[in-house]
Short mmCIF file of C-alpha atoms in Angstrom, two decimals:
data_model
loop_
_atom_site.label_atom_id
_atom_site.label_comp_id
_atom_site.label_asym_id
_atom_site.label_seq_id
_atom_site.Cartn_x
_atom_site.Cartn_y
_atom_site.Cartn_z
CA MET A 1 129.39 107.31 56.56
CA ILE A 2 128.27 104.18 57.25
CA TRP A 3 124.38 104.36 57.17
CA GLN A 4 123.84 100.82 59.36
CA LEU A 5 125.95 101.98 62.20
CA ASP A 6 124.34 105.65 61.56
CA ILE A 7 120.72 104.26 62.14
CA VAL A 8 121.57 101.78 65.03
CA LEU A 9 123.16 105.19 66.93
CA LEU A 10 120.41 107.05 65.84
CA VAL A 11 117.85 104.69 67.64
CA PHE A 12 119.67 104.56 70.81
CA ILE A 13 119.85 108.18 70.78
CA VAL A 14 116.16 108.75 70.57
CA ILE A 15 115.55 105.95 73.45
CA CYS A 16 118.02 107.65 75.64
CA ALA A 17 116.07 111.05 74.99
CA VAL A 18 112.85 109.50 75.57
CA ALA A 19 114.50 107.63 78.89
CA ALA A 20 115.83 110.46 80.31
CA ILE A 21 112.70 112.57 80.15
CA THR A 22 110.38 110.02 81.78
CA VAL A 23 112.57 108.42 84.56
CA ARG A 24 111.27 109.43 87.80
CA ASP A 25 114.79 109.50 89.68
CA LEU A 26 116.78 112.86 88.56
CA LEU A 27 119.98 111.09 89.14
CA SER A 28 119.25 108.08 86.82
CA ALA A 29 117.79 110.97 84.43
CA VAL A 30 121.31 112.92 84.21
CA ILE A 31 123.30 109.80 84.01
CA ILE A 32 120.81 108.45 81.03
CA LEU A 33 121.66 111.99 79.51
CA GLY A 34 125.37 111.33 79.86
CA ALA A 35 124.92 108.15 77.95
CA TYR A 36 122.65 110.23 75.27
CA SER A 37 125.77 112.85 74.86
CA PHE A 38 128.17 109.91 74.42
CA PHE A 39 126.18 108.10 71.66
CA MET A 40 126.00 111.96 70.07
CA CYS A 41 129.51 111.96 70.17
CA LEU A 42 129.86 108.34 68.66
CA LEU A 43 127.40 109.74 66.01
CA TRP A 44 129.56 112.52 65.21
CA THR A 45 132.68 110.83 64.98
CA GLU A 46 131.05 108.56 62.52
CA MET A 47 129.76 111.25 60.66
CA GLY A 48 133.11 112.96 60.47
CA ALA A 49 132.79 115.68 62.74
CA VAL A 50 136.04 114.79 64.98
CA ASP A 51 136.39 117.91 66.38
CA VAL A 52 132.91 118.58 67.59
CA ALA A 53 132.95 115.10 68.93
CA PHE A 54 135.81 115.28 71.25
CA THR A 55 134.43 118.67 72.53
CA GLU A 56 131.15 117.24 73.11
CA ALA A 57 132.75 114.25 75.05
CA SER A 58 134.72 116.40 77.52
CA VAL A 59 132.51 119.48 77.85
CA GLY A 60 129.06 118.29 77.03
CA ALA A 61 129.03 114.97 78.57
CA GLY A 62 132.00 115.37 81.27
CA ILE A 63 131.18 118.72 82.78
CA GLY A 64 127.65 118.64 82.32
CA THR A 65 127.03 115.26 84.01
CA VAL A 66 129.14 116.73 86.96
CA LEU A 67 127.35 120.03 86.92
CA PHE A 68 123.99 118.39 87.12
CA ILE A 69 125.10 115.61 90.01
CA ALA A 70 126.74 118.44 91.89
CA ALA A 71 123.26 120.15 91.52
CA ILE A 72 121.17 117.31 92.51
CA ALA A 73 123.17 116.63 95.22
CA ARG A 74 122.39 120.00 96.92
CA THR A 75 118.55 119.84 96.19
CA ALA A 76 116.16 117.36 95.68
CA ARG A 77 116.82 113.92 93.98
CA ARG A 78 112.84 112.76 93.83
CA SER A 79 110.64 114.23 90.69
CA LYS A 80 106.91 114.01 90.84
CA ASP A 81 106.32 113.50 86.98
CA MET B 1 109.04 111.02 47.50
CA LEU B 2 109.67 107.70 49.45
CA GLU B 3 113.21 107.73 48.40
CA TYR B 4 113.64 111.56 49.75
CA VAL B 5 112.11 110.92 52.69
CA ILE B 6 114.22 107.82 53.78
CA ALA B 7 117.22 109.39 52.49
CA LYS B 8 117.22 112.47 54.77
CA TYR B 9 116.80 110.22 57.98
CA ASN B 10 119.16 112.27 60.08
CA TYR B 11 116.58 115.42 59.56
CA TRP B 12 113.92 113.19 60.77
CA VAL B 13 115.54 112.10 64.06
CA TYR B 14 116.62 115.96 64.51
CA VAL B 15 113.23 116.85 64.29
CA ILE B 16 111.92 114.02 66.72
CA LEU B 17 114.75 114.96 69.27
CA MET B 18 113.69 118.76 69.10
CA MET B 19 110.34 117.66 69.79
CA ILE B 20 111.15 115.66 72.60
CA GLY B 21 113.02 118.53 74.16
CA LEU B 22 110.30 120.81 73.69
CA TYR B 23 107.69 118.43 75.14
CA ALA B 24 110.01 118.34 78.05
CA MET B 25 110.57 121.75 78.27
CA MET B 26 106.51 122.84 78.38
CA GLY B 27 104.64 119.72 79.32
CA LYS B 28 106.98 118.55 82.47
CA ARG B 29 106.66 120.25 86.30
CA ASN B 30 110.22 119.53 87.55
CA LEU B 31 112.42 122.15 86.80
CA VAL B 32 115.49 119.78 86.24
CA LYS B 33 113.26 117.94 83.79
CA LYS B 34 113.04 121.10 81.96
CA LEU B 35 116.74 121.54 81.80
CA ILE B 36 117.28 118.19 80.59
CA GLY B 37 114.88 118.83 77.45
CA MET B 38 116.64 122.10 76.97
CA ASN B 39 120.04 120.32 76.81
CA ILE B 40 118.30 117.51 74.41
CA PHE B 41 116.91 120.63 72.33
CA GLN B 42 120.44 122.11 71.69
CA THR B 43 122.21 118.71 70.85
CA SER B 44 119.41 118.17 68.62
CA ILE B 45 120.05 121.41 66.93
CA ILE B 46 123.97 120.56 66.48
CA LEU B 47 122.94 117.51 65.04
CA PHE B 48 121.34 119.42 62.51
CA TYR B 49 124.07 121.45 61.71
CA VAL B 50 126.61 118.41 61.61
CA SER B 51 124.40 116.84 59.20
CA ILE B 52 124.61 119.42 56.84
CA GLY B 53 128.44 119.24 56.45
CA VAL B 54 128.43 115.33 55.32
CA LYS B 55 129.00 114.85 51.83
CA LYS B 56 128.38 111.39 49.90
CA GLY B 57 131.05 109.37 47.93
CA GLY B 58 134.04 108.79 50.23
CA ALA B 59 134.62 112.45 51.64
CA THR B 60 136.85 112.58 54.90
CA VAL B 61 137.88 114.88 57.43
CA PRO B 62 139.43 118.05 56.39
CA ILE B 63 142.77 117.08 57.17
CA LEU B 64 145.02 118.54 54.20
CA GLU B 65 148.52 116.88 53.82
CA GLY B 66 151.63 118.19 51.69
CA HIS B 67 150.52 122.05 52.18
CA GLY B 68 152.61 124.88 53.00
CA HIS B 69 155.93 122.66 52.31
CA GLY B 70 156.96 122.96 48.38
CA GLY B 71 153.93 124.76 47.00
CA HIS B 72 150.41 124.91 47.62
CA GLN B 73 148.24 122.14 45.24
CA ALA B 74 144.51 122.62 44.39
CA VAL B 75 142.16 121.06 46.80
CA ASP B 76 139.66 118.82 45.67
CA VAL B 77 136.54 119.84 47.47
CA ALA B 78 134.57 116.79 46.88
CA THR B 79 137.15 114.72 48.80
CA ILE B 80 136.85 116.74 52.26
CA LEU B 81 133.49 117.11 54.31
CA ASN B 82 132.70 120.89 54.98
CA PRO B 83 134.26 122.27 58.01
CA LEU B 84 132.22 125.45 58.38
CA PRO B 85 129.08 124.08 60.32
CA HIS B 86 131.26 122.07 62.74
CA VAL B 87 133.35 125.09 63.63
CA LEU B 88 129.97 126.91 64.41
CA MET B 89 128.96 124.02 66.74
CA LEU B 90 132.26 124.25 68.75
CA THR B 91 130.99 127.72 69.91
CA ALA B 92 127.53 126.36 70.37
CA ILE B 93 128.47 123.55 72.78
CA VAL B 94 130.56 125.64 74.94
CA VAL B 95 127.35 128.20 74.85
CA SER B 96 125.03 125.23 75.83
CA ILE B 97 127.25 124.35 78.63
CA ALA B 98 127.40 127.51 79.98
CA THR B 99 123.92 128.11 80.04
CA THR B 100 123.23 124.66 81.80
CA GLY B 101 125.56 125.97 84.33
CA VAL B 102 123.46 129.49 85.23
CA ALA B 103 120.30 127.61 85.12
CA LEU B 104 121.58 125.06 87.67
CA ALA B 105 122.78 128.05 89.57
CA ALA B 106 119.29 129.65 89.64
CA LEU B 107 117.43 126.16 90.52
CA ILE B 108 119.93 125.76 93.48
CA LEU B 109 118.70 129.38 94.77
CA ILE B 110 115.05 128.57 93.83
CA TYR B 111 115.34 125.37 96.02
CA ARG B 112 116.82 127.44 99.25
CA ARG B 113 114.10 129.59 99.22
CA TYR B 114 111.20 127.42 98.39
CA GLY B 115 112.32 123.94 99.46
CA THR B 116 110.90 122.38 96.39
CA LEU B 117 111.98 121.86 92.47
CA GLU B 118 108.33 121.47 91.45
CA GLU B 119 106.75 124.19 89.20
CA ASP B 120 103.43 123.69 90.63
CA GLU B 121 104.22 123.76 94.27
CA ILE B 122 106.58 126.99 93.93
CA ILE B 123 103.57 128.91 91.79
CA ALA B 124 101.00 127.67 94.86
CA ALA B 125 103.68 129.09 97.41
CA ARG B 126 103.88 132.41 95.63
CA ARG B 127 100.08 132.85 95.34
CA ALA B 128 99.90 132.27 99.01
CA ALA B 129 102.59 134.42 99.79
CA ALA B 130 100.84 137.16 97.84
CA ALA B 131 97.36 136.50 99.26
CA PRO B 132 97.36 138.34 102.58
CA LYS B 133 99.01 141.48 100.73
CA ALA B 134 96.23 141.49 98.48
CA LYS B 135 93.46 141.21 101.00
CA ASP B 136 95.31 144.50 103.14
CA GLN B 137 94.88 146.64 100.09
CA ALA B 138 91.59 145.43 99.50
CA SER B 139 90.29 146.50 103.09
#
């Protein structure tokens, strides 16, 4: 566990989380959420949890983003807040 | 005291992410934003559990070599990470993607019925639909 890399990744994660809930375009918000998931998975690899990391990369970031994009394609893309 | 606070920075970020997710679930009006907040909340809890399993002093991934062939050696627990929280969180990731899928399906049904995903507009539409009925019952 390298603490410098850890802190850089944690800062990126918090930035991505704040950006995902403030962006008004829902498609952009979902893509930022995917980036958040990949940063999270990098953090877990760095912390030694490799099994959790590749499950999150395939299931959380992959399938989750696809499901969100499919739902947004069938509904509205704009958000008021 | 300050050293104690700084040494636990993973837990502080976990609390910050949890509060961001909670705010998105309670404060945002768009239903997709609420769902994104729920995702952030769940991953923050997974971050907390994975942080529990980390050990200081060069502990690595629990892959044991030389076991099963030619007798058993004792495992030095200080050299491997604690794998129990990792295994618990594998289940949590799969459960979180299942809840997201069900929530998105419900969200598509809500959009087909009301034509919007904003919470206040849905509540206004429901009130407008319920008001004539209440007037009929009163008279």
